[in-house]
XYZ file of C-alpha atoms in Angstrom:
748
model
C 68.536 101.077 102.511
C 67.092 98.438 104.446
C 68.629 97.559 108.073
C 71.081 100.581 107.534
C 70.153 102.009 111.214
C 69.746 98.803 112.932
C 73.817 97.534 111.541
C 75.677 101.144 112.326
C 76.784 100.478 108.566
C 76.233 103.034 105.848
C 75.762 102.040 102.434
C 77.889 104.366 100.006
C 76.076 103.607 96.552
C 77.603 106.018 94.012
C 80.465 107.702 92.812
C 83.290 109.038 95.084
C 85.961 111.727 93.661
C 88.720 111.791 95.254
C 92.185 113.110 95.340
C 95.103 112.066 97.274
C 97.131 115.101 97.393
C 100.459 114.574 100.087
C 101.167 113.352 103.125
C 103.635 115.073 105.703
C 106.067 114.037 108.536
C 105.694 110.014 107.485
C 108.308 107.840 109.179
C 111.902 106.222 108.053
C 110.565 102.499 107.598
C 113.930 101.798 105.749
C 115.978 102.290 108.014
C 115.929 98.408 109.218
C 115.685 97.481 105.373
C 119.187 99.197 104.619
C 121.042 97.276 107.580
C 120.351 94.434 105.982
C 120.936 95.423 102.398
C 124.159 96.822 103.761
C 124.788 93.160 105.489
C 124.498 92.048 101.746
C 126.131 94.257 99.989
C 129.568 93.124 101.924
C 129.112 89.690 100.842
C 128.258 91.180 97.334
C 124.992 89.140 97.178
C 121.509 91.886 97.740
C 122.359 93.825 94.056
C 123.369 90.506 92.158
C 119.927 89.037 93.413
C 117.795 91.540 94.662
C 118.551 94.385 92.062
C 118.319 96.251 88.952
C 119.655 99.549 87.232
C 115.781 100.027 86.680
C 114.763 99.071 90.181
C 113.191 101.719 92.578
C 115.099 100.371 95.663
C 118.971 100.957 93.869
C 119.983 104.671 95.110
C 123.362 106.746 95.115
C 124.934 105.879 97.756
C 125.488 108.894 99.884
C 121.662 109.386 99.870
C 119.268 109.405 103.014
C 117.189 106.055 102.747
C 113.664 106.476 103.544
C 110.108 105.894 102.896
C 108.508 104.599 99.376
C 105.266 105.639 100.283
C 102.054 105.135 98.745
C 98.077 104.916 99.675
C 95.609 102.238 99.722
C 91.841 102.802 99.560
C 89.968 100.406 101.337
C 86.229 100.055 101.912
C 84.869 96.666 103.739
C 88.373 94.980 103.070
C 88.135 96.095 99.092
C 90.674 97.860 98.071
C 88.874 100.015 95.683
C 92.330 102.436 94.797
C 95.857 102.800 95.062
C 98.399 105.441 94.156
C 101.577 105.523 92.800
C 104.937 104.503 94.601
C 107.192 108.154 95.674
C 110.326 107.013 95.883
C 112.459 107.906 99.254
C 109.845 110.478 100.605
C 108.985 111.036 104.029
C 106.692 114.404 102.532
C 104.895 112.670 99.181
C 103.190 114.305 97.097
C 100.392 112.120 94.627
C 98.138 114.812 93.616
C 96.019 111.809 92.175
C 92.629 111.548 90.936
C 90.062 109.163 91.509
C 86.584 108.160 90.077
C 85.362 105.330 91.958
C 82.274 103.826 91.937
C 81.413 102.461 95.197
C 78.360 100.011 96.636
C 79.824 99.183 100.138
C 78.285 99.344 103.751
C 80.630 100.824 105.227
C 81.203 103.063 108.762
C 84.348 104.219 107.417
C 86.881 104.340 104.199
C 90.009 103.686 105.337
C 93.119 104.908 103.487
C 96.167 102.807 104.508
C 99.658 104.434 104.042
C 102.090 102.018 103.569
C 106.134 102.147 102.859
C 107.033 100.052 99.321
C 109.525 97.503 99.411
C 110.855 94.896 97.132
C 109.250 91.767 98.678
C 106.108 93.601 99.554
C 104.695 96.568 101.785
C 104.768 97.821 105.272
C 102.053 99.843 106.951
C 102.828 103.331 108.209
C 99.615 103.903 109.392
C 95.371 104.276 108.959
C 93.730 107.402 108.040
C 89.919 107.096 108.303
C 87.206 109.128 106.769
C 83.561 108.514 108.510
C 80.804 107.157 106.019
C 78.054 109.285 106.960
C 79.900 112.165 106.588
C 80.432 111.062 103.347
C 77.175 110.347 102.055
C 75.850 113.644 102.605
C 77.439 114.827 99.350
C 79.289 117.732 100.421
C 83.278 118.678 99.969
C 85.656 117.246 102.078
C 89.066 118.647 102.317
C 91.835 118.666 105.022
C 94.420 116.793 106.888
C 93.402 113.536 108.106
C 95.613 111.839 110.778
C 97.715 108.683 109.951
C 96.732 106.506 113.400
C 99.513 103.991 114.437
C 102.159 105.916 112.864
C 105.619 106.105 114.466
C 105.320 109.704 114.219
C 102.341 111.323 116.142
C 102.237 114.198 113.649
C 102.196 112.204 109.965
C 99.239 112.991 108.219
C 97.462 112.766 104.788
C 95.754 115.114 102.564
C 92.589 114.536 100.632
C 89.891 116.198 98.974
C 86.193 114.100 98.220
C 82.582 114.543 97.496
C 80.577 111.670 97.000
C 77.328 111.560 94.607
C 74.688 109.125 94.987
C 72.830 106.912 91.894
C 69.698 108.210 92.937
C 71.096 112.229 92.304
C 73.238 111.352 89.362
C 71.644 112.134 86.148
C 74.214 109.766 84.285
C 71.750 106.935 85.542
C 68.295 108.517 85.186
C 68.772 109.060 81.870
C 69.744 105.444 80.520
C 72.698 103.771 79.348
C 72.197 104.957 75.807
C 71.714 108.450 76.584
C 75.945 108.531 76.806
C 76.888 105.466 76.726
C 79.731 104.325 79.238
C 81.383 107.125 80.757
C 84.939 107.656 81.967
C 86.360 104.841 79.884
C 89.618 105.066 77.383
C 87.985 104.382 74.362
C 84.588 106.792 73.282
C 81.267 105.704 71.889
C 81.534 105.750 67.947
C 78.813 106.440 65.998
C 78.071 105.117 62.758
C 79.119 101.607 63.118
C 77.162 98.072 62.110
C 77.071 95.466 64.948
C 75.747 91.700 63.854
C 74.751 89.351 66.779
C 75.165 86.134 67.297
C 73.914 83.072 69.359
C 75.687 80.392 68.395
C 78.606 78.888 66.132
C 75.707 77.880 63.509
C 71.945 78.276 63.372
C 69.789 76.201 61.306
C 66.955 77.824 58.755
C 64.309 76.475 60.938
C 64.866 79.507 63.358
C 61.555 81.153 64.684
C 60.364 84.065 62.943
C 61.130 87.281 65.270
C 59.206 90.474 63.901
C 60.814 94.093 65.273
C 59.754 97.197 64.338
C 57.630 97.900 61.203
C 57.575 94.268 60.085
C 60.623 93.397 59.623
C 61.827 90.168 60.776
C 65.035 89.404 62.745
C 67.980 87.547 60.989
C 69.578 85.116 62.408
C 73.274 85.021 61.308
C 75.475 82.455 61.483
C 79.218 83.185 63.564
C 81.577 80.514 62.194
C 80.712 80.373 58.431
C 80.622 84.247 58.646
C 84.263 83.857 59.998
C 85.449 81.761 57.213
C 83.898 84.135 54.967
C 85.584 86.926 56.418
C 89.078 85.151 56.451
C 88.607 84.178 52.670
C 87.747 87.582 51.676
C 90.368 89.509 53.083
C 93.179 91.485 51.200
C 95.727 92.681 53.478
C 95.224 91.482 57.235
C 93.841 88.345 58.846
C 94.471 88.609 62.759
C 93.116 85.859 65.105
C 93.346 86.249 69.274
C 92.207 83.848 71.758
C 92.511 81.644 74.824
C 93.298 78.558 72.674
C 92.760 78.528 69.285
C 93.380 74.591 67.262
C 94.330 74.565 63.908
C 92.037 71.486 63.420
C 89.054 73.297 63.921
C 86.388 73.470 60.741
C 84.924 76.950 60.584
C 81.839 75.037 58.225
C 80.314 71.917 58.987
C 76.890 71.926 58.221
C 75.067 72.314 54.536
C 75.769 75.335 53.084
C 74.766 76.369 49.941
C 76.989 79.905 49.554
C 80.166 77.857 50.817
C 82.501 80.119 49.103
C 86.168 77.486 47.566
C 88.141 77.044 50.019
C 85.616 77.223 52.627
C 85.876 73.516 53.470
C 89.786 73.787 54.601
C 90.604 73.434 58.398
C 91.360 76.755 60.263
C 94.892 76.352 59.736
C 94.872 75.581 56.352
C 92.295 78.198 55.629
C 95.059 80.783 57.139
C 97.967 79.461 55.416
C 95.838 79.168 51.981
C 95.098 83.526 52.819
C 99.051 83.827 53.498
C 99.887 82.799 50.330
C 97.963 85.033 48.597
C 99.882 87.798 50.326
C 97.781 88.522 52.939
C 98.935 89.559 56.314
C 98.070 86.364 58.640
C 98.593 86.594 62.373
C 97.581 84.155 65.536
C 97.968 84.982 69.096
C 97.341 82.172 71.704
C 98.273 81.439 75.599
C 99.422 77.755 75.034
C 98.565 75.567 72.251
C 102.278 73.766 71.271
C 100.528 72.189 68.918
C 99.298 74.838 66.448
C 102.449 76.741 66.866
C 104.149 73.460 65.695
C 101.503 73.433 62.650
C 102.376 76.599 61.493
C 106.079 76.867 61.850
C 108.176 77.500 58.526
C 104.506 79.100 56.782
C 104.306 82.619 56.082
C 101.427 82.370 59.403
C 102.960 84.668 62.168
C 102.329 82.500 64.994
C 102.698 83.497 68.819
C 102.182 82.079 72.165
C 101.927 84.729 74.603
C 101.672 83.378 78.418
C 100.987 86.260 80.679
C 104.277 88.094 81.512
C 103.742 90.566 84.410
C 105.201 93.963 84.976
C 108.585 93.670 85.920
C 107.313 96.771 88.587
C 105.665 94.424 90.503
C 106.766 92.928 93.639
C 108.756 89.428 92.869
C 106.090 87.062 94.719
C 102.628 89.513 92.464
C 105.089 88.392 89.502
C 105.370 85.204 89.801
C 101.311 84.882 90.847
C 100.279 86.454 87.571
C 102.839 84.812 85.463
C 101.718 81.114 86.771
C 98.205 81.662 87.459
C 96.821 84.451 84.517
C 96.271 84.664 80.914
C 95.778 86.391 77.987
C 91.838 85.792 77.735
C 91.081 87.673 75.164
C 89.156 86.146 71.801
C 88.766 88.422 68.566
C 89.213 87.786 64.805
C 89.933 91.087 62.822
C 89.662 90.966 58.925
C 89.579 94.001 56.722
C 86.464 94.054 54.373
C 84.952 95.735 51.445
C 83.573 98.977 52.240
C 81.838 101.466 49.751
C 83.330 101.824 46.379
C 86.995 100.462 46.202
C 87.736 101.107 49.485
C 88.100 98.840 52.269
C 87.264 99.070 56.362
C 88.036 97.021 59.621
C 85.642 93.931 60.958
C 86.264 92.580 64.083
C 84.423 88.920 65.896
C 84.092 89.578 69.319
C 82.694 87.505 72.018
C 83.054 84.039 74.042
C 84.105 81.796 71.302
C 87.758 80.617 70.889
C 88.324 78.711 67.528
C 89.365 75.841 69.025
C 87.686 72.211 69.774
C 84.661 71.841 72.293
C 82.997 75.346 70.826
C 81.443 74.619 67.760
C 77.162 74.387 68.827
C 73.668 74.756 67.210
C 70.467 75.900 68.961
C 69.932 71.943 69.199
C 72.654 71.603 71.742
C 73.129 67.605 69.998
C 74.615 65.069 73.029
C 74.807 62.137 71.241
C 73.790 62.725 67.370
C 76.505 64.163 65.223
C 79.086 62.372 67.487
C 80.776 60.969 63.820
C 79.838 63.937 61.541
C 79.718 67.466 62.847
C 81.475 66.600 65.985
C 84.299 64.151 64.214
C 87.403 64.893 66.101
C 86.001 67.898 67.959
C 84.968 66.419 71.162
C 85.859 67.998 74.702
C 84.109 66.975 77.770
C 86.521 67.591 80.701
C 83.749 65.725 83.122
C 83.869 62.515 81.127
C 85.779 60.254 79.266
C 82.233 59.541 76.725
C 79.588 61.283 75.814
C 80.191 65.315 74.688
C 78.986 68.117 76.645
C 78.247 71.409 74.612
C 78.729 74.874 74.973
C 76.578 77.662 74.421
C 78.540 80.904 73.376
C 77.697 84.321 71.685
C 79.430 86.473 69.575
C 78.998 89.565 67.888
C 80.686 91.676 64.919
C 81.642 95.307 64.858
C 82.544 97.191 61.413
C 83.051 100.773 61.015
C 80.882 102.568 58.969
C 79.268 106.003 58.296
C 76.032 105.746 56.811
C 73.700 107.617 58.765
C 70.363 105.437 58.963
C 67.960 104.052 61.554
C 69.982 101.097 61.398
C 73.442 101.737 62.371
C 74.788 101.141 65.855
C 76.591 103.404 68.678
C 79.499 101.397 69.306
C 81.607 101.394 72.569
C 84.824 98.882 73.106
C 86.084 97.708 76.226
C 88.937 96.084 78.156
C 90.728 94.413 80.787
C 94.442 94.911 81.201
C 97.618 96.656 82.608
C 100.561 97.872 81.859
C 102.174 95.011 81.953
C 100.943 93.700 78.703
C 101.114 95.784 76.603
C 102.812 99.059 75.074
C 101.241 102.901 74.854
C 99.638 103.550 77.939
C 101.023 106.891 79.390
C 103.917 106.459 82.184
C 102.977 109.683 83.516
C 99.891 109.127 86.239
C 97.934 112.664 85.444
C 97.923 111.882 81.724
C 96.655 108.638 82.614
C 93.981 109.412 84.692
C 92.786 112.069 81.327
C 92.619 109.043 79.657
C 90.381 107.402 82.553
C 93.305 104.753 83.079
C 93.626 103.344 86.577
C 96.720 103.661 88.233
C 97.403 100.921 90.978
C 101.047 101.363 92.574
C 103.350 100.755 89.681
C 100.893 99.635 87.650
C 98.551 101.473 84.911
C 95.210 99.658 84.635
C 92.293 99.397 82.616
C 88.608 97.995 83.644
C 86.648 99.259 81.693
C 84.735 96.220 80.876
C 83.486 96.451 84.961
C 82.676 100.014 84.654
C 80.904 99.311 81.652
C 78.487 96.218 83.367
C 78.274 98.961 86.615
C 76.883 101.372 84.427
C 74.578 99.390 82.621
C 73.413 98.035 85.452
C 72.681 101.164 87.839
C 71.213 102.884 84.378
C 68.430 100.095 83.600
C 65.015 100.929 84.316
C 62.824 97.790 83.722
C 64.769 94.134 83.172
C 68.341 92.756 83.152
C 69.287 89.172 80.960
C 72.862 87.633 81.402
C 74.591 84.662 80.301
C 78.040 83.929 81.528
C 80.637 81.382 82.559
C 80.791 82.277 85.928
C 79.084 84.306 88.557
C 81.208 85.270 91.310
C 81.517 88.770 92.878
C 81.360 91.128 95.677
C 82.581 88.793 98.660
C 82.945 92.452 100.814
C 79.205 91.538 101.841
C 79.318 87.380 101.599
C 77.514 85.440 104.188
C 81.023 83.816 105.278
C 84.378 84.731 104.446
C 84.334 88.312 103.232
C 88.122 88.107 102.311
C 88.240 86.052 99.275
C 89.137 88.929 97.172
C 86.407 88.907 94.540
C 85.424 92.412 94.910
C 83.997 93.303 91.311
C 80.615 94.978 92.162
C 78.663 93.307 89.542
C 76.418 91.362 91.972
C 75.880 93.873 94.110
C 74.949 96.076 91.775
C 72.065 94.126 90.585
C 71.173 93.401 94.461
C 70.898 96.995 95.048
C 69.253 98.080 91.405
C 66.032 95.665 92.448
C 66.275 96.745 96.368
C 65.946 100.660 94.876
C 63.018 99.545 92.418
C 60.964 97.841 95.379
C 61.604 101.043 97.329
C 60.047 102.961 94.461
C 57.055 99.540 94.405
C 58.316 99.118 90.951
C 58.713 95.964 88.729
C 61.754 95.388 87.872
C 63.435 91.267 86.842
C 66.992 89.948 86.708
C 67.336 86.605 84.933
C 70.924 84.998 84.980
C 71.863 82.055 83.168
C 75.408 79.943 84.284
C 76.040 76.495 83.573
C 75.253 73.566 85.775
C 78.222 73.523 87.260
C 81.843 75.082 86.341
C 83.590 73.614 83.434
C 85.616 69.892 84.912
C 84.861 67.624 87.570
C 82.402 68.964 90.298
C 83.305 67.107 92.911
C 86.843 68.266 92.361
C 88.525 71.020 94.773
C 88.128 73.694 92.174
C 85.170 73.501 91.428
C 83.595 73.111 94.426
C 85.270 75.971 95.623
C 83.979 77.990 92.689
C 80.427 76.392 93.300
C 80.947 77.625 97.194
C 81.906 81.530 96.162
C 78.841 81.248 93.359
C 76.952 80.264 96.660
C 77.839 82.997 98.722
C 77.142 85.479 96.039
C 73.697 84.181 95.084
C 72.922 84.549 98.911
C 74.246 87.834 99.316
C 72.298 88.982 97.222
C 69.019 87.469 97.888
C 69.497 88.420 101.680
C 69.362 92.214 100.417
C 66.472 91.577 98.557
C 64.324 90.189 100.895
C 65.172 92.444 103.810
C 64.266 95.575 101.301
C 61.064 93.365 100.629
C 60.445 93.208 104.472
C 61.158 96.663 105.003
C 58.626 97.742 102.985
C 56.209 95.388 104.134
C 55.219 93.979 100.879
C 53.214 90.953 101.620
C 53.675 87.343 99.242
C 56.231 88.313 97.729
C 59.601 86.625 97.351
C 63.234 87.420 96.347
C 62.470 84.942 93.204
C 59.929 87.502 92.116
C 62.649 89.624 91.192
C 65.775 87.567 90.703
C 66.383 84.092 89.222
C 69.462 82.064 88.123
C 68.885 79.266 85.562
C 71.078 76.191 83.755
C 70.767 74.389 80.792
C 70.429 70.917 79.918
C 69.302 68.448 77.371
C 67.724 65.050 77.417
C 68.180 62.817 74.070
C 67.191 59.397 72.485
C 70.157 57.272 72.569
C 70.942 56.623 69.149
C 71.083 52.622 67.741
C 74.584 52.938 66.810
C 76.284 54.467 70.086
C 76.847 51.367 72.125
C 76.773 51.134 76.025
C 80.809 50.814 76.285
C 83.953 52.987 76.444
C 87.026 52.469 74.326
C 88.702 51.562 77.757
C 85.702 48.974 77.864
C 84.064 50.593 81.192
C 80.777 50.880 81.430
C 79.208 54.339 80.179
C 78.124 56.962 82.666
C 74.960 57.598 84.783
C 74.692 60.825 82.367
C 74.545 58.451 79.336
C 72.239 55.665 80.402
C 69.781 58.313 81.360
C 70.644 60.136 77.902
C 71.463 63.369 79.524
C 73.943 66.258 80.241
C 74.149 69.676 81.284
C 74.795 72.111 78.269
C 77.843 74.512 79.303
C 77.392 78.109 79.107
C 80.148 79.778 77.566
C 78.853 83.498 77.055
C 79.724 86.341 78.601
C 77.049 88.577 77.840
C 74.100 91.179 78.957
C 70.801 92.865 77.489
C 69.766 95.564 79.561
C 65.511 96.825 78.478
C 66.080 95.298 75.345
C 68.258 98.320 73.969
C 71.458 98.056 75.249
C 74.032 94.924 74.661
C 77.102 94.070 76.456
C 79.640 90.899 74.856
C 82.983 89.729 74.842
C 85.294 87.645 76.675
C 84.841 88.650 80.467
C 83.713 86.417 82.756
C 81.717 87.410 85.978
C 84.352 86.844 88.160
C 87.828 88.774 89.490
C 90.071 87.632 87.175
C 88.303 88.872 84.504
C 87.339 92.338 85.970
C 90.228 93.537 87.587
C 92.259 94.218 85.246
C 95.204 93.255 86.711
C 94.321 89.328 86.172
C 93.507 87.833 83.010
C 93.383 89.890 80.200
C 90.007 90.851 78.247
C 87.592 92.733 75.558
C 84.078 93.411 75.117
C 82.199 95.984 73.440
C 79.236 97.511 74.567
C 76.321 98.865 71.729
C 72.833 100.038 71.004
C 70.752 101.861 68.070
C 69.737 105.190 68.899
C 66.557 104.755 67.347
C 65.674 101.368 69.220
C 66.084 103.153 72.660
C 63.436 103.894 75.688
C 64.178 106.873 75.359
C 63.745 107.438 71.823
C 60.688 105.504 71.203
C 58.605 106.304 74.612
C 57.729 102.949 74.612
C 59.525 99.110 74.166
C 62.074 99.654 71.856
C 62.104 96.551 68.830
C 65.361 96.649 67.277
C 68.201 94.197 67.047
C 68.769 93.604 70.900
C 65.334 93.026 70.980
C 65.506 90.336 68.287
C 68.619 88.855 69.902
C 67.213 88.407 73.179
C 64.003 86.637 71.689
C 65.880 84.119 69.614
C 67.889 83.659 72.693
C 64.776 83.053 74.927
C 63.028 80.601 71.994
C 65.936 78.614 71.878
C 66.251 78.282 75.582
C 62.821 77.433 76.303
C 61.422 75.576 73.045
C 59.393 78.644 71.685
C 58.007 82.408 71.240
C 55.857 82.820 74.168
C 53.992 86.547 73.402
C 54.639 87.177 77.438
C 58.251 87.082 76.801
C 57.618 90.686 75.253
C 57.621 92.005 78.871
C 60.230 90.448 80.887
C 60.066 93.067 83.780
C 56.453 91.806 83.852
C 55.843 89.179 87.023
C 53.719 87.191 84.502
C 57.060 87.000 82.506
C 59.039 86.168 85.455
C 56.367 83.173 86.411
C 56.117 81.474 83.370
C 59.909 81.404 82.494
C 59.999 80.023 86.174
C 57.406 77.251 85.281
C 59.274 76.093 82.292
C 62.316 75.434 83.806
C 60.861 73.868 87.113
C 59.104 71.779 84.829
C 62.069 71.339 82.836
C 64.421 70.442 85.906
C 61.549 67.890 86.654
C 61.649 65.794 83.258
C 65.164 66.432 83.588
C 66.055 64.030 86.695
C 63.617 61.876 86.079
C 64.660 57.967 85.337
C 61.832 57.604 82.160
C 62.650 59.697 79.066
C 60.982 62.704 78.693
C 61.737 65.508 75.997
C 62.450 69.084 77.344
C 60.818 72.272 76.095
C 63.850 73.749 74.948
C 66.876 73.604 77.390
C 66.170 75.745 80.477
C 66.247 74.436 84.107
C 66.104 75.629 86.958
C 69.475 76.357 88.960
C 68.773 73.399 91.613
C 68.536 75.666 94.442
C 65.405 77.395 96.969
C 65.511 80.143 98.206
C 62.845 81.047 101.524
C 61.801 84.659 102.359
C 64.667 85.689 104.069
C 66.870 85.308 101.358
C 68.726 81.782 102.411
C 69.814 79.701 99.657
C 69.919 75.675 99.809
C 69.965 72.871 97.310
C 66.420 71.774 96.010
C 64.834 69.094 98.114
C 66.380 65.785 97.368
C 69.115 67.373 95.179
C 72.526 68.100 97.487
C 74.472 67.205 94.256
C 74.133 67.064 90.725
C 72.443 64.231 89.427
C 74.385 61.892 87.571
C 77.875 63.082 88.552
C 77.672 63.766 91.982
C 79.573 66.909 93.782
C 77.610 69.220 96.251
C 75.823 71.986 94.104
C 76.633 74.869 96.976
C 80.434 73.288 96.782
C 82.812 73.487 99.839
C 85.555 75.380 100.999
C 89.025 74.012 100.022
C 92.538 74.959 100.685
C 93.183 76.228 97.604
C 94.878 79.547 96.960
C 91.922 82.058 96.316
C 93.048 83.611 93.419
C 92.883 80.629 91.653
C 89.006 80.563 91.731
C 87.643 83.702 92.136
């Protein structure tokens, strides 16, 4: 890794097999707390307000009161593992095993030994292990002194072994060789997957040729959801961050519209429930929808994100206030062979709510009185629609053995505070590839899937996501933000490894021009600041590797590029220039332009593997203990590089090419080899030309919708706004954002 020797840090990029076995001679940290408890007890206050029969801090009066120790593992300030709490012990035995993906520049790994209390934790001391020693890959086993402990003989017993990415066969044979390893849900063979790029597509979509001359089929997501609900016999289960009963799933002319297809979502679900189909809706906060289903046979549940009672009082308040159930899913029974039924699940980034319906045309003004009537959502302005690009996919279980079948794996971000069924025994949890963090059992396989897919990539990666924030422990500034997910740094290190190998590799990332809301508001500005820090960190890693390899006339943007989407549209004659409040229309309306809001959450790897779901690339979605999420990864075994020994031409390839045709206005033969420098330059040329057209005062139609994200990157990796564009056109707000006084947990 470039600059490793100069910085004195070691890049641990790989997987750490760690066992935290036990500790000895820990001090009694609870003597002071016990004295306070006894004072409160005399007043009969402590037990009433700060304790419960189930609390781990309520012990029999005649027991010795001592520490409740646990261990936190940290690298570069980022917490990567926690043991469970052992109550009332100065010689605790954990015996816990962890498999930890690392991508951290460090001099040592730190093991914080802490004493758990009702209001948080007290530090007992820190044990350290040299990163240089760990990187050798040999097994390390022994007792390590706990520095800072009031007892000089305090020590923790550890065993660990590190395997670098370069030496791990899991990443050398591609993600499609085994699927994602060490996950709660295994890979399921023989499934059927349909990929969707928008809520609806028209019949004039471009032809994309797959293997053997087969044409890629562009399917209609919301229309298919409508059909699936109407055809269900037993169950319809709708889950979303937001669900709006007035939404209409079918809005364009459809020759195959079945009876009931013109109903709103709410009326459609009532109709099916009256047929005897078990119908349920789970959402976070839509009180109006809940009232609509009241006294009907549709079971509608508002489900706030309640925190586990095993968390500290402060963390319970944070989780319950800040985070939500963010999953988006529609589950129905559908026709199988013969008289059998099977389950189909629509999973992706589309809530069935207002502001989500869109088509590849991404209309700004057209359709306000037809397909978008009553479905207007724009948090930036009170007039003029903002459109959304969203992706969905559907899973259907099948046992048919043919080369069109898929291998499918489900991933989640969720913890034991949000579900029942996770094992309480820590060893059983580890056997099921769950992570035990203090008193919580966590499933964060979505982040695991992203990491393994990126590490296994050989040619290119294409990402669309609503947010792009992470790896804050290596940001240029403010490394303490807590956005510790590894996805951004894994992408940068993948590119760096390809530069060292002198191989081509390309990463394309599409994000919104700005996050949802007023771009000059404090929350949006801080998110943009985190995003800018993430981008600069990545470009600096790539720039250092280019310099280290003495490559001339090479820029980091030959490998990594960020894009956004926008549209310009002729103003229809029936749209006047005054809003309903008699205020003049916005600058965006005058210039007939606005961004297209990217709401997708997906990744394509090497045209053979696709990962789609509800999870954003930020800490909220990836931590597992914050927002709850669901996603799936899938591939066709006969359409992989290893099977074909050449570029795959299956459904994943067709899906990516269809998205690119939508974004860039047409299909170009050079898009078939996205890793090539020629393809990168062609996409950049289109996006730069579109940005110029988008920002000019005179109207000039764009070619597709892709825009260069308005940033410039020099040969050192420094990121600055494009010349003349410190703020976003028409709406203001600094493109690189700014720090605010908001709590980091709100915006990361």
